[in-house]
Short mmCIF file of C-alpha atoms and ligand atoms in Angstrom, two decimals:
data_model
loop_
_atom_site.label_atom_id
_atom_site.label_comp_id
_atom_site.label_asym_id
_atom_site.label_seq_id
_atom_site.Cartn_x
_atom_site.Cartn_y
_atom_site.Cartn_z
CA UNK A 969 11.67 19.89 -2.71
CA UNK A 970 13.90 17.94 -0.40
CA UNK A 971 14.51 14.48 0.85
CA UNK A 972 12.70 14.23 3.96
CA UNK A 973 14.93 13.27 7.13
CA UNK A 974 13.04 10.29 9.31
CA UNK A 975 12.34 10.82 12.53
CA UNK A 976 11.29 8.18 15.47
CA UNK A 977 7.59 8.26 16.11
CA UNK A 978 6.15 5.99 18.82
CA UNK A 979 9.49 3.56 18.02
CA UNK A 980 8.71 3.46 14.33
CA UNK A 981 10.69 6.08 11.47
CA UNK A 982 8.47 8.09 9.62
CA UNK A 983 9.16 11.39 7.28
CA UNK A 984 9.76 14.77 8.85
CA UNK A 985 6.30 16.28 8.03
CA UNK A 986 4.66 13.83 9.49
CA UNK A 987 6.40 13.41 12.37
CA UNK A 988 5.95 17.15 12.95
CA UNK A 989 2.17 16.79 12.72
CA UNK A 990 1.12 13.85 14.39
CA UNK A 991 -0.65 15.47 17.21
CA UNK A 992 -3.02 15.99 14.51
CA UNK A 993 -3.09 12.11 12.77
CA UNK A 994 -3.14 10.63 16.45
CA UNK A 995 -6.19 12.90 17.10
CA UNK A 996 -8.12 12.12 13.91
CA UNK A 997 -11.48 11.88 13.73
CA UNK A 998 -12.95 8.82 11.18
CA UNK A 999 -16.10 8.76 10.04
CA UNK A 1000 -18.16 5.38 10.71
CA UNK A 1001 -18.18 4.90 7.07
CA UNK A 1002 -14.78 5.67 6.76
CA UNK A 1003 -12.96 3.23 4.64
CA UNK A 1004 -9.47 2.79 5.39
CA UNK A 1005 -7.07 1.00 2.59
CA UNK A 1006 -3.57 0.21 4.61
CA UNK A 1007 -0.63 -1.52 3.46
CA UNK A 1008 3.23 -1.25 3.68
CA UNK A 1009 4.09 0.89 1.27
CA UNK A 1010 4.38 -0.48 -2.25
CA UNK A 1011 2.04 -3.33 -1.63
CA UNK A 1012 -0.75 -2.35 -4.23
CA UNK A 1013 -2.37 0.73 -2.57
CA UNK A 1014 -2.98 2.49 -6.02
CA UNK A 1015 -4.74 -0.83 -7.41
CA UNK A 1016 -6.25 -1.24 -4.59
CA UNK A 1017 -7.87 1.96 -4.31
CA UNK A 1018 -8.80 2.62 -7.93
CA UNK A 1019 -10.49 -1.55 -7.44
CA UNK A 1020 -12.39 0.19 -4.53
CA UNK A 1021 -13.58 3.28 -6.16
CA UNK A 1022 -15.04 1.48 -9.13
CA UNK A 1023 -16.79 -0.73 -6.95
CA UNK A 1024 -18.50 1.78 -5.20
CA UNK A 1025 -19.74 3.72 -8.19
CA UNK A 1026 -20.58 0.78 -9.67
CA UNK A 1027 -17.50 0.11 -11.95
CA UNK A 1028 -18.20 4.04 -14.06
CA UNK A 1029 -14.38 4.37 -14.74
CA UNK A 1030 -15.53 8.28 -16.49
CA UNK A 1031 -16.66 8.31 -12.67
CA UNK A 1032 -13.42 7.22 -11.28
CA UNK A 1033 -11.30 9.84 -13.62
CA UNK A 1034 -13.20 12.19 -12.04
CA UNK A 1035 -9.65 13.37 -10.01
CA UNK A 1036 -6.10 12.10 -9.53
CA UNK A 1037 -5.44 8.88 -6.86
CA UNK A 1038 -4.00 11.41 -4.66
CA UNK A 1039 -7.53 13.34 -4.22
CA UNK A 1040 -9.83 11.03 -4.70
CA UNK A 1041 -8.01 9.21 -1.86
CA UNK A 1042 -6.61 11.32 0.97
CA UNK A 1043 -3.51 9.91 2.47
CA UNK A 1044 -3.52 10.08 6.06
CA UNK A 1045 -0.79 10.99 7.88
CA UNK A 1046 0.35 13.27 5.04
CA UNK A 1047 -2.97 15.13 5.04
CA UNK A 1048 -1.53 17.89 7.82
CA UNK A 1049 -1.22 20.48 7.90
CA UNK A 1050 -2.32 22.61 5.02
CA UNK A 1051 -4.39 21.86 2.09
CA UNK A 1052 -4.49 18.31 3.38
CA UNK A 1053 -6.93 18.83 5.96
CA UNK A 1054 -9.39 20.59 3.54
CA UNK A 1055 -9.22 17.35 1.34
CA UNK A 1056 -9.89 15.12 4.04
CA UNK A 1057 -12.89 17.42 5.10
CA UNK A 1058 -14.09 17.90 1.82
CA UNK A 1059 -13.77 14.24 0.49
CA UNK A 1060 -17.68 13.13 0.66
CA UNK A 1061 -18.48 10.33 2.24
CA UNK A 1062 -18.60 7.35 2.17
CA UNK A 1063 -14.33 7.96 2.41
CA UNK A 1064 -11.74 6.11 1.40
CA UNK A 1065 -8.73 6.97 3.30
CA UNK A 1066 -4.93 5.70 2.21
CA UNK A 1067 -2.81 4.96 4.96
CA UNK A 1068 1.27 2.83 5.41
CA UNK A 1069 0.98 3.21 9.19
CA UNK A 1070 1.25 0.34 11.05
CA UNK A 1071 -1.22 -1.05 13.04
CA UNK A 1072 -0.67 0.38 16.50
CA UNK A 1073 -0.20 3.89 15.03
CA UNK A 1074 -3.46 4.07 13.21
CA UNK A 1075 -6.19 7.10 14.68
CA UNK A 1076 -8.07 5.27 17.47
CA UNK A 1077 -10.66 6.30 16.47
CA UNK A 1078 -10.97 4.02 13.21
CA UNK A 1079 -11.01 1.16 15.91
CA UNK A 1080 -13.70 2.58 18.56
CA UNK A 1081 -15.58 3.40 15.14
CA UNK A 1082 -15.50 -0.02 13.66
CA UNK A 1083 -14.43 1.50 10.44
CA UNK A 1084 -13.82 -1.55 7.88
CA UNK A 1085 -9.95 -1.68 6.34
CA UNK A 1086 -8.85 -3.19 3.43
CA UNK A 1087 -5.36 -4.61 4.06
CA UNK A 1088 -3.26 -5.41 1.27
CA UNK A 1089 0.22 -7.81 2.18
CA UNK A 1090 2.77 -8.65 -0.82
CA UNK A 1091 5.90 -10.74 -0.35
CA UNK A 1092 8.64 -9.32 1.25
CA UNK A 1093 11.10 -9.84 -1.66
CA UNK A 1094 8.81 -7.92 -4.48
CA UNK A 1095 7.86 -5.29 -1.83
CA UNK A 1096 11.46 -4.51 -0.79
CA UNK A 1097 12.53 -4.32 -4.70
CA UNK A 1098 9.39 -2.29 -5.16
CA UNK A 1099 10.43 0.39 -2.54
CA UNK A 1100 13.75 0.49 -3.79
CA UNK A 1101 12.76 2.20 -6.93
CA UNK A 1102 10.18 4.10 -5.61
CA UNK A 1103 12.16 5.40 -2.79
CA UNK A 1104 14.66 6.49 -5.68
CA UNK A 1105 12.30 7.91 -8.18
CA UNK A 1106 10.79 9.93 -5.42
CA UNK A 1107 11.86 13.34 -4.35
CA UNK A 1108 10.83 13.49 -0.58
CA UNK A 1109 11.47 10.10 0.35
CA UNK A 1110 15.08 9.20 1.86
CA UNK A 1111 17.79 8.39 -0.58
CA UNK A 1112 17.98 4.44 -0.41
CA UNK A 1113 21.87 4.44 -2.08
CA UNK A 1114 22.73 1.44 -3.75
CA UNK A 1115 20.89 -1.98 -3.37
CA UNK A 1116 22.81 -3.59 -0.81
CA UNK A 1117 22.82 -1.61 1.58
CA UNK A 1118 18.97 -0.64 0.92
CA UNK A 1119 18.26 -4.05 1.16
CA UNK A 1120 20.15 -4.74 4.75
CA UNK A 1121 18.25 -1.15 5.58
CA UNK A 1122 15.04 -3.09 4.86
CA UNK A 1123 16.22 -6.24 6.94
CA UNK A 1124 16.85 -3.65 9.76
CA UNK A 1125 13.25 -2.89 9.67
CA UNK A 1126 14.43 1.52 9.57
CA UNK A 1127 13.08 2.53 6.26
CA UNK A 1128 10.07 5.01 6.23
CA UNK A 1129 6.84 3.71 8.09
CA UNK A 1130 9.54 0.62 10.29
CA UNK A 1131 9.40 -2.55 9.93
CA UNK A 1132 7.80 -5.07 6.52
CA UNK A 1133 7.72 -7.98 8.77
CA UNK A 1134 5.85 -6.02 12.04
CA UNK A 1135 3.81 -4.57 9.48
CA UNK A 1136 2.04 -7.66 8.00
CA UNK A 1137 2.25 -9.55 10.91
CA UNK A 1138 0.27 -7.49 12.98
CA UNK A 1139 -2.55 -6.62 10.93
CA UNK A 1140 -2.91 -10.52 10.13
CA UNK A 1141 -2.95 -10.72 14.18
CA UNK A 1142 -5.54 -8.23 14.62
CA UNK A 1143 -7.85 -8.60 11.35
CA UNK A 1144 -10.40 -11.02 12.96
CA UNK A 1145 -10.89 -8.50 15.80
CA UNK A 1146 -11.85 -5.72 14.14
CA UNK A 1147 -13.72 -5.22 10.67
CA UNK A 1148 -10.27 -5.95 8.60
CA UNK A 1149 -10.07 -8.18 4.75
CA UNK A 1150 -6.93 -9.09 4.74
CA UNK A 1151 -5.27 -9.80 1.20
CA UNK A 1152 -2.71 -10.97 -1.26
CA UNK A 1153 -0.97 -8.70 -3.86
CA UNK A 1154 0.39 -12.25 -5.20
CA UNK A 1155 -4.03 -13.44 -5.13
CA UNK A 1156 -5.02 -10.34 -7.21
CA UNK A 1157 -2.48 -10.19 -9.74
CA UNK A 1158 -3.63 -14.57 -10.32
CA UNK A 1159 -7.24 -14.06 -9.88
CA UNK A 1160 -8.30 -10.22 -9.81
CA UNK A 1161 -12.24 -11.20 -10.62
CA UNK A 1162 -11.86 -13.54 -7.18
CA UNK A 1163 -10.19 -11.29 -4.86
CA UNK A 1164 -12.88 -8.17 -6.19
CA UNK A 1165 -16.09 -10.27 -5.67
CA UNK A 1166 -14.06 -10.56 -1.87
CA UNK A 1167 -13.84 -6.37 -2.34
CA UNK A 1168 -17.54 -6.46 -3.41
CA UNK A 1169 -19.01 -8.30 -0.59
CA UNK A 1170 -17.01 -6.85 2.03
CA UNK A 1171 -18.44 -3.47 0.81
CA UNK A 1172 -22.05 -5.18 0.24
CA UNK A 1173 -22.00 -4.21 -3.25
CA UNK A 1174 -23.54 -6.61 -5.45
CA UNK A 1175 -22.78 -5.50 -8.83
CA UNK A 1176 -23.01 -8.59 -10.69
CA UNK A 1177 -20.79 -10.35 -13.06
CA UNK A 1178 -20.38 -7.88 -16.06
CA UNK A 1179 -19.39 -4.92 -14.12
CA UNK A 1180 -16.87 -7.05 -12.08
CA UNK A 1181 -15.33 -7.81 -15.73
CA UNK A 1182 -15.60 -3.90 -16.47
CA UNK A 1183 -13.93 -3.49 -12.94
CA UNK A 1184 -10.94 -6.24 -14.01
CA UNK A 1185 -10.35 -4.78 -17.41
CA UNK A 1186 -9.96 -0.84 -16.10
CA UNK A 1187 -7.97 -2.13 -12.80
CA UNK A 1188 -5.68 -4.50 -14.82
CA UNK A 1189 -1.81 -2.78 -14.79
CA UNK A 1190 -1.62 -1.98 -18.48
CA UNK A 1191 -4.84 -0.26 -18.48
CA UNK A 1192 -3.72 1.66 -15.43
CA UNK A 1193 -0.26 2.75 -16.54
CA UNK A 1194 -2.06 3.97 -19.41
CA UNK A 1195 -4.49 6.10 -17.06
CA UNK A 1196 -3.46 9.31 -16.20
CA UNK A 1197 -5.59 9.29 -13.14
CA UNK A 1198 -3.94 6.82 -11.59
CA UNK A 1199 -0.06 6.65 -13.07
CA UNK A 1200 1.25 9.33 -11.02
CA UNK A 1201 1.60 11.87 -14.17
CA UNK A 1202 -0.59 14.12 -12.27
CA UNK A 1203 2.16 14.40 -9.33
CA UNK A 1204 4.56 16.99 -9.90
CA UNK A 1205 7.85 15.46 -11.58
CA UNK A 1206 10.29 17.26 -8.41
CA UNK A 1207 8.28 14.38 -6.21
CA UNK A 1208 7.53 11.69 -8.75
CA UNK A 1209 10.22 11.64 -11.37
CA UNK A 1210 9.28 9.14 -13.58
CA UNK A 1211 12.18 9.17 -15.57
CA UNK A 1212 14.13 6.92 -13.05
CA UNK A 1213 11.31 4.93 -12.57
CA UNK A 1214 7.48 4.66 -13.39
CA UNK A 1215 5.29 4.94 -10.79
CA UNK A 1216 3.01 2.00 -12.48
CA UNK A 1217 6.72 0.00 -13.00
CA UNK A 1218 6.19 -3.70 -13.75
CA UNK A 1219 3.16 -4.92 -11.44
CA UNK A 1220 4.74 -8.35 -11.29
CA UNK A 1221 5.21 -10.93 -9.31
CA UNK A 1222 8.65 -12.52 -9.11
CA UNK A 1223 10.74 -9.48 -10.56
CA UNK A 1224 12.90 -9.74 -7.02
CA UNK A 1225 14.71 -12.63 -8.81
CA UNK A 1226 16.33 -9.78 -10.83
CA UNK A 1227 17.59 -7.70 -8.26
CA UNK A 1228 19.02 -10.35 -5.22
CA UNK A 1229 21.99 -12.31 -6.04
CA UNK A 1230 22.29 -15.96 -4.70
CA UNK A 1231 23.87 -14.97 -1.46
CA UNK A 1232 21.66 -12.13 -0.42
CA UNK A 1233 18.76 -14.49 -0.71
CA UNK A 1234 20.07 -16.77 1.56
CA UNK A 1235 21.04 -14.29 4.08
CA UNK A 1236 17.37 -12.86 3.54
CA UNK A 1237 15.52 -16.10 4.00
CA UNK A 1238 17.59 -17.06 6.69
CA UNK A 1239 16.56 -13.60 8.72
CA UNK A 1240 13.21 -14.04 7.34
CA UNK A 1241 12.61 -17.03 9.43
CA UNK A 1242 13.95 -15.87 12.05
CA UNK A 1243 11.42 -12.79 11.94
CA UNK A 1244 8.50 -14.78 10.67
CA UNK A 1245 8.73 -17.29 13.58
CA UNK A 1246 5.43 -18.53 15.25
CA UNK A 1247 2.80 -17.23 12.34
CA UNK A 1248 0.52 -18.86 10.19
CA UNK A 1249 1.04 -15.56 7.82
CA UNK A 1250 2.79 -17.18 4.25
CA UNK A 1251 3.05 -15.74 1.38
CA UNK A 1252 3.92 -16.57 -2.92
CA UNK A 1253 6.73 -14.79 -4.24
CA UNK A 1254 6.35 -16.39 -7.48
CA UNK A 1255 3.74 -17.06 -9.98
CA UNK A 1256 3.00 -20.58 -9.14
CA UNK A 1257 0.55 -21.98 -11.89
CA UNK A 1258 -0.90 -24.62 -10.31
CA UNK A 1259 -2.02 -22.42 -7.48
CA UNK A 1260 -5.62 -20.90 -7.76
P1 A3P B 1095 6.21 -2.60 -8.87
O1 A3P B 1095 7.15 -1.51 -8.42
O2 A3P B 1095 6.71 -3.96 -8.48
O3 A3P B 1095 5.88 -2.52 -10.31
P2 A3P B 1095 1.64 1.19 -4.23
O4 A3P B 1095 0.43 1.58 -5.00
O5 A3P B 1095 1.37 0.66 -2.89
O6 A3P B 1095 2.65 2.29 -4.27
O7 A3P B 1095 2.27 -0.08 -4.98
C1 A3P B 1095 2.95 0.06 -6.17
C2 A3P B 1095 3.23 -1.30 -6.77
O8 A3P B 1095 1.99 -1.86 -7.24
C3 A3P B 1095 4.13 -1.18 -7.98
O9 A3P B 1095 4.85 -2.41 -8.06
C4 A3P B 1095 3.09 -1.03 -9.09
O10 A3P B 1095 3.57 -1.30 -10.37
C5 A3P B 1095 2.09 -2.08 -8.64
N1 A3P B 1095 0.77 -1.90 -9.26
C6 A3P B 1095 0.03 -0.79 -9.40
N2 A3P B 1095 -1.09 -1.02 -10.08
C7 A3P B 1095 -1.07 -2.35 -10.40
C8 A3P B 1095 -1.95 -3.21 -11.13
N3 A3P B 1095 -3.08 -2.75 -11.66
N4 A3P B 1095 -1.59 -4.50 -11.25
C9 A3P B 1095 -0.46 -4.99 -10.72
N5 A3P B 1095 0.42 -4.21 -10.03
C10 A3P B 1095 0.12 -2.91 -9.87
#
Protein backbone atom coordinates (compact mmCIF):
# COMPACT_ATOMS: atom_id res chain seq x y z
CA UNK A 1 0.00 0.00 0.00
CA UNK A 2 1.27 3.37 -1.06
CA UNK A 3 0.23 6.95 -1.31
CA UNK A 4 -0.91 7.40 -4.70
CA UNK A 5 1.00 10.23 -6.75
CA UNK A 6 -1.75 12.62 -8.73
CA UNK A 7 -1.56 12.94 -12.04
CA UNK A 8 -3.31 15.68 -14.54
CA UNK A 9 -6.29 14.21 -16.27
CA UNK A 10 -8.22 16.38 -18.76
CA UNK A 11 -6.76 19.59 -16.48
CA UNK A 12 -8.07 18.11 -13.28
CA UNK A 13 -5.53 15.84 -10.56
CA UNK A 14 -6.69 12.57 -9.94
CA UNK A 15 -4.81 9.34 -8.26
CA UNK A 16 -2.33 7.29 -10.24
CA UNK A 17 -4.64 4.25 -10.85
CA UNK A 18 -7.03 6.07 -12.19
CA UNK A 19 -5.30 8.14 -14.25
CA UNK A 20 -3.69 5.00 -15.72
CA UNK A 21 -7.11 3.58 -16.57
CA UNK A 22 -9.22 6.13 -17.83
CA UNK A 23 -9.44 4.95 -21.33
CA UNK A 24 -11.62 2.58 -19.65
CA UNK A 25 -13.92 5.21 -17.24
CA UNK A 26 -14.12 7.65 -20.36
CA UNK A 27 -15.45 4.64 -22.37
CA UNK A 28 -17.99 3.39 -19.84
CA UNK A 29 -20.99 2.06 -20.64
CA UNK A 30 -24.20 3.13 -18.07
CA UNK A 31 -27.08 1.42 -17.96
CA UNK A 32 -30.43 3.57 -18.50
CA UNK A 33 -31.28 2.76 -15.02
CA UNK A 34 -28.07 3.49 -13.86
CA UNK A 35 -28.11 5.62 -10.82
CA UNK A 36 -25.25 7.75 -10.36
CA UNK A 37 -24.58 9.37 -6.65
CA UNK A 38 -21.69 12.23 -7.30
CA UNK A 39 -20.27 14.58 -4.97
CA UNK A 40 -16.82 16.11 -4.05
CA UNK A 41 -15.40 13.90 -2.00
CA UNK A 42 -16.43 14.00 1.65
CA UNK A 43 -19.75 15.56 0.95
CA UNK A 44 -22.04 12.66 2.31
CA UNK A 45 -21.58 9.94 -0.37
CA UNK A 46 -21.76 7.05 2.28
CA UNK A 47 -25.16 8.59 3.73
CA UNK A 48 -26.19 9.22 0.74
CA UNK A 49 -25.89 5.92 -0.69
CA UNK A 50 -26.94 3.76 2.25
CA UNK A 51 -30.40 6.67 2.17
CA UNK A 52 -30.65 5.36 -1.49
CA UNK A 53 -30.36 1.71 -0.99
CA UNK A 54 -32.99 1.60 1.71
CA UNK A 55 -35.24 3.40 -0.39
CA UNK A 56 -35.13 1.14 -3.07
CA UNK A 57 -35.68 -2.02 -1.06
CA UNK A 58 -38.13 -0.42 0.67
CA UNK A 59 -36.23 0.72 3.87
CA UNK A 60 -35.17 -3.57 4.78
CA UNK A 61 -31.87 -2.40 6.51
CA UNK A 62 -31.15 -6.75 6.96
CA UNK A 63 -31.48 -6.00 3.06
CA UNK A 64 -29.06 -3.22 2.99
CA UNK A 65 -26.31 -5.26 5.25
CA UNK A 66 -26.48 -7.53 2.71
CA UNK A 67 -22.55 -6.29 1.66
CA UNK A 68 -20.11 -3.51 2.56
CA UNK A 69 -20.75 0.35 0.96
CA UNK A 70 -17.89 -0.40 -1.17
CA UNK A 71 -19.82 -3.41 -3.07
CA UNK A 72 -23.02 -2.64 -2.83
CA UNK A 73 -21.94 0.61 -4.54
CA UNK A 74 -19.22 0.41 -7.19
CA UNK A 75 -17.07 3.44 -7.33
CA UNK A 76 -16.42 4.49 -10.70
CA UNK A 77 -13.34 5.53 -11.76
CA UNK A 78 -11.68 3.17 -9.25
CA UNK A 79 -13.55 0.17 -10.66
CA UNK A 80 -10.48 -0.59 -13.38
CA UNK A 81 -8.90 -2.59 -13.91
CA UNK A 82 -9.21 -5.80 -12.02
CA UNK A 83 -11.82 -7.07 -9.77
CA UNK A 84 -13.49 -3.70 -10.25
CA UNK A 85 -14.88 -4.35 -13.50
CA UNK A 86 -16.46 -7.70 -12.37
CA UNK A 87 -18.31 -5.64 -9.59
CA UNK A 88 -19.58 -3.18 -11.83
CA UNK A 89 -20.78 -6.05 -14.21
CA UNK A 90 -22.09 -8.07 -11.63
CA UNK A 91 -23.89 -5.31 -9.53
CA UNK A 92 -27.73 -6.04 -10.65
CA UNK A 93 -29.56 -3.52 -11.77
CA UNK A 94 -31.19 -1.10 -11.11
CA UNK A 95 -27.23 0.32 -10.17
CA UNK A 96 -26.14 2.67 -8.05
CA UNK A 97 -22.84 3.89 -9.08
CA UNK A 98 -20.45 6.25 -6.64
CA UNK A 99 -18.59 8.71 -8.39
CA UNK A 100 -16.13 12.42 -7.12
CA UNK A 101 -15.57 13.24 -10.79
CA UNK A 102 -16.50 16.37 -11.84
CA UNK A 103 -18.97 17.12 -14.15
CA UNK A 104 -17.22 17.32 -17.49
CA UNK A 105 -15.28 14.09 -16.72
CA UNK A 106 -18.24 11.91 -16.06
CA UNK A 107 -18.78 8.68 -18.90
CA UNK A 108 -20.85 10.31 -21.68
CA UNK A 109 -22.67 7.99 -21.76
CA UNK A 110 -24.63 8.68 -18.34
CA UNK A 111 -25.67 11.95 -20.26
CA UNK A 112 -26.80 10.47 -23.84
CA UNK A 113 -28.53 7.83 -21.41
CA UNK A 114 -30.44 10.23 -19.29
CA UNK A 115 -29.28 8.36 -16.29
CA UNK A 116 -30.73 10.32 -13.08
CA UNK A 117 -27.77 11.60 -10.44
CA UNK A 118 -28.08 12.38 -7.10
CA UNK A 119 -25.74 15.30 -6.32
CA UNK A 120 -24.82 15.95 -2.91
CA UNK A 121 -22.94 19.78 -2.20
CA UNK A 122 -21.70 20.60 1.55
CA UNK A 123 -20.03 23.87 2.50
CA UNK A 124 -16.73 24.41 1.55
CA UNK A 125 -15.39 24.95 5.11
CA UNK A 126 -16.81 21.41 6.63
CA UNK A 127 -15.85 19.68 3.33
CA UNK A 128 -12.24 20.94 3.29
CA UNK A 129 -11.87 19.95 7.21
CA UNK A 130 -13.58 16.73 6.25
CA UNK A 131 -10.91 15.81 3.57
CA UNK A 132 -8.25 16.77 5.72
CA UNK A 133 -8.73 13.86 7.98
CA UNK A 134 -9.74 11.58 5.56
CA UNK A 135 -6.94 12.30 3.27
CA UNK A 136 -4.75 11.52 6.49
CA UNK A 137 -6.43 8.47 7.79
CA UNK A 138 -6.24 7.04 4.35
CA UNK A 139 -3.43 5.01 2.96
CA UNK A 140 -3.61 5.69 -0.89
CA UNK A 141 -4.63 9.11 -0.84
CA UNK A 142 -1.79 11.94 -0.95
CA UNK A 143 -0.30 12.99 2.31
CA UNK A 144 -2.12 16.43 3.04
CA UNK A 145 0.91 17.58 5.77
CA UNK A 146 -0.16 19.90 8.22
CA UNK A 147 -3.39 22.08 8.03
CA UNK A 148 -2.16 25.12 6.57
CA UNK A 149 -0.76 24.26 3.94
CA UNK A 150 -3.64 21.55 3.18
CA UNK A 151 -5.93 24.18 3.45
CA UNK A 152 -4.10 26.78 0.84
CA UNK A 153 -3.75 23.22 -1.27
CA UNK A 154 -7.57 23.20 -1.16
CA UNK A 155 -7.83 27.04 -2.08
CA UNK A 156 -5.52 26.09 -5.05
CA UNK A 157 -8.20 23.85 -6.22
CA UNK A 158 -4.98 20.64 -6.70
CA UNK A 159 -6.15 18.11 -4.24
CA UNK A 160 -7.45 14.72 -5.66
CA UNK A 161 -10.54 15.01 -8.09
CA UNK A 162 -9.46 19.51 -8.66
CA UNK A 163 -11.24 21.98 -7.70
CA UNK A 164 -14.43 22.24 -4.50
CA UNK A 165 -15.61 25.39 -6.00
CA UNK A 166 -15.66 24.03 -10.01
CA UNK A 167 -17.08 21.07 -8.56
CA UNK A 168 -20.38 22.39 -7.08
CA UNK A 169 -20.68 25.03 -9.32
CA UNK A 170 -20.98 23.14 -12.28
CA UNK A 171 -23.26 20.49 -11.42
CA UNK A 172 -25.67 23.33 -9.96
CA UNK A 173 -25.15 24.82 -13.69
CA UNK A 174 -26.01 21.76 -15.41
CA UNK A 175 -28.68 19.97 -13.01
CA UNK A 176 -31.81 21.41 -14.77
CA UNK A 177 -30.48 20.04 -18.08
CA UNK A 178 -30.16 16.75 -17.42
CA UNK A 179 -32.05 14.36 -14.88
CA UNK A 180 -29.83 15.78 -11.74
CA UNK A 181 -31.42 16.46 -7.64
CA UNK A 182 -29.23 18.58 -6.48
CA UNK A 183 -28.75 18.72 -2.54
CA UNK A 184 -27.58 20.00 0.77
CA UNK A 185 -25.39 17.99 3.24
CA UNK A 186 -26.25 21.11 5.65
CA UNK A 187 -30.58 20.20 4.49
CA UNK A 188 -30.18 16.48 5.46
CA UNK A 189 -28.37 16.63 8.56
CA UNK A 190 -31.66 19.59 9.67
CA UNK A 191 -34.39 17.73 8.05
CA UNK A 192 -33.33 14.08 6.85
CA UNK A 193 -37.29 12.92 6.62
CA UNK A 194 -37.60 16.18 4.03
CA UNK A 195 -34.66 15.81 1.91
CA UNK A 196 -35.57 11.58 1.66
CA UNK A 197 -39.27 12.10 0.65
CA UNK A 198 -37.08 14.50 -2.20
CA UNK A 199 -34.85 10.93 -2.58
CA UNK A 200 -38.20 9.04 -2.70
CA UNK A 201 -39.92 10.88 -5.37
CA UNK A 202 -37.07 11.41 -7.50
CA UNK A 203 -36.76 7.55 -7.52
CA UNK A 204 -40.78 7.22 -7.73
CA UNK A 205 -40.81 5.27 -4.67
CA UNK A 206 -43.69 5.87 -2.59
CA UNK A 207 -43.03 4.15 0.54
CA UNK A 208 -45.10 6.01 2.85
CA UNK A 209 -44.50 7.66 6.10
CA UNK A 210 -43.38 4.78 8.49
CA UNK A 211 -40.72 3.38 6.36
CA UNK A 212 -39.34 6.94 5.69
CA UNK A 213 -39.02 7.03 9.71
CA UNK A 214 -37.39 3.40 9.48
CA UNK A 215 -35.19 4.96 6.63
CA UNK A 216 -34.23 8.21 9.12
CA UNK A 217 -33.53 6.12 12.14
CA UNK A 218 -31.00 3.43 10.22
CA UNK A 219 -29.44 6.48 8.03
CA UNK A 220 -29.02 8.78 11.10
CA UNK A 221 -24.87 9.05 11.89
CA UNK A 222 -24.90 7.23 15.21
CA UNK A 223 -26.76 4.39 13.86
CA UNK A 224 -24.34 4.28 10.97
CA UNK A 225 -21.03 4.52 12.82
CA UNK A 226 -22.41 1.76 14.68
CA UNK A 227 -23.00 -0.30 11.31
CA UNK A 228 -20.37 -2.25 10.15
CA UNK A 229 -21.68 -2.15 6.66
CA UNK A 230 -21.29 1.16 6.25
CA UNK A 231 -18.33 2.50 8.84
CA UNK A 232 -15.53 1.51 6.76
CA UNK A 233 -14.46 -1.50 9.27
CA UNK A 234 -14.87 -3.71 6.36
CA UNK A 235 -11.92 -1.76 4.41
CA UNK A 236 -8.66 -3.07 5.12
CA UNK A 237 -6.93 -0.91 8.01
CA UNK A 238 -3.43 -0.30 5.42
CA UNK A 239 -6.24 1.96 3.38
CA UNK A 240 -8.64 3.04 6.08
CA UNK A 241 -6.82 3.38 9.34
CA UNK A 242 -9.24 4.32 11.64
CA UNK A 243 -7.09 4.90 14.35
CA UNK A 244 -6.17 8.47 13.09
CA UNK A 245 -9.49 9.06 12.20
CA UNK A 246 -13.01 7.35 11.85
CA UNK A 247 -14.29 7.02 8.71
CA UNK A 248 -17.99 7.93 10.20
CA UNK A 249 -15.95 11.04 12.24
CA UNK A 250 -18.40 13.66 13.55
CA UNK A 251 -21.20 14.11 10.74
CA UNK A 252 -21.58 17.73 11.80
CA UNK A 253 -22.16 20.75 10.65
CA UNK A 254 -20.03 23.64 11.85
CA UNK A 255 -16.95 21.53 13.19
CA UNK A 256 -14.69 23.87 10.62
CA UNK A 257 -14.91 26.48 13.44
CA UNK A 258 -12.42 24.13 15.21
CA UNK A 259 -9.88 23.80 12.77
CA UNK A 260 -9.52 27.65 10.94
CA UNK A 261 -8.13 30.31 13.02
CA UNK A 262 -9.51 33.94 12.63
CA UNK A 263 -7.14 34.88 9.90
CA UNK A 264 -7.41 31.89 7.66
CA UNK A 265 -11.10 32.50 7.54
CA UNK A 266 -10.78 35.73 6.31
CA UNK A 267 -8.29 34.92 3.74
CA UNK A 268 -10.76 31.94 2.83
CA UNK A 269 -13.90 34.00 2.52
CA UNK A 270 -12.19 36.60 0.85
CA UNK A 271 -10.98 33.93 -2.07
CA UNK A 272 -14.27 32.38 -1.72
CA UNK A 273 -15.95 35.31 -3.22
CA UNK A 274 -13.80 35.80 -5.48
CA UNK A 275 -14.40 32.08 -6.81
CA UNK A 276 -18.08 32.05 -6.10
CA UNK A 277 -18.68 35.22 -8.20
CA UNK A 278 -21.84 35.36 -10.49
CA UNK A 279 -23.88 32.16 -8.87
CA UNK A 280 -26.99 31.81 -7.22
CA UNK A 281 -25.26 28.50 -5.55
CA UNK A 282 -25.18 29.43 -1.36
CA UNK A 283 -24.70 27.38 1.08
CA UNK A 284 -25.08 27.02 5.51
CA UNK A 285 -22.01 26.33 7.22
CA UNK A 286 -23.67 26.41 10.45
CA UNK A 287 -26.63 25.00 12.12
CA UNK A 288 -28.90 27.91 11.86
CA UNK A 289 -32.13 27.09 13.96
CA UNK A 290 -34.45 29.19 12.60
CA UNK A 291 -33.81 27.80 9.17
CA UNK A 292 -36.14 24.87 8.02
P1 LIG B 1 -17.02 14.37 8.80
O1 LIG B 1 -15.61 14.02 8.43
O2 LIG B 1 -17.23 15.85 8.87
O3 LIG B 1 -17.50 13.67 10.02
P2 LIG B 1 -18.22 10.75 2.29
O4 LIG B 1 -19.17 9.64 2.56
O5 LIG B 1 -18.50 11.52 1.08
O6 LIG B 1 -16.81 10.26 2.41
O7 LIG B 1 -18.46 11.84 3.45
C1 LIG B 1 -18.00 11.61 4.73
C2 LIG B 1 -18.55 12.67 5.67
O8 LIG B 1 -19.96 12.45 5.84
C3 LIG B 1 -17.92 12.56 7.04
O9 LIG B 1 -17.95 13.88 7.59
C4 LIG B 1 -18.90 11.62 7.72
O10 LIG B 1 -18.85 11.63 9.11
C5 LIG B 1 -20.21 12.21 7.21
N1 LIG B 1 -21.34 11.28 7.36
C6 LIG B 1 -21.43 9.98 7.02
N2 LIG B 1 -22.60 9.46 7.36
C7 LIG B 1 -23.31 10.47 7.95
C8 LIG B 1 -24.61 10.56 8.54
N3 LIG B 1 -25.42 9.51 8.59
N4 LIG B 1 -24.98 11.76 9.03
C9 LIG B 1 -24.18 12.84 8.99
N5 LIG B 1 -22.93 12.80 8.45
C10 LIG B 1 -22.51 11.63 7.94
Amino acid sequence: IKRFPLRMVHGIPLMEPIAQNWKHVEEFQARPDDLLIATYPKAGTTWMQEIVDLVNNGGDIENAKRAPFHIRVPFLELAFPDSGVEILNKTPSPRIIKTHLPFQLVPKSFWTLNCKTIYVARNAKDNAVSFYFFNKMNGVQPEPGPWDEYLQTFMEEKLSWGSWYDHVRRYWDEKDKHRILYLFYEDIKKNPAREIRKVMKFLEKDLGEEVLEKIVHYTSFQVMKENPMVNGSTVSSLIFNQSISPFMRKGEVGDWKHYFTVAQNEVFDADYQHKMVGTTLTFRTQISPDAT
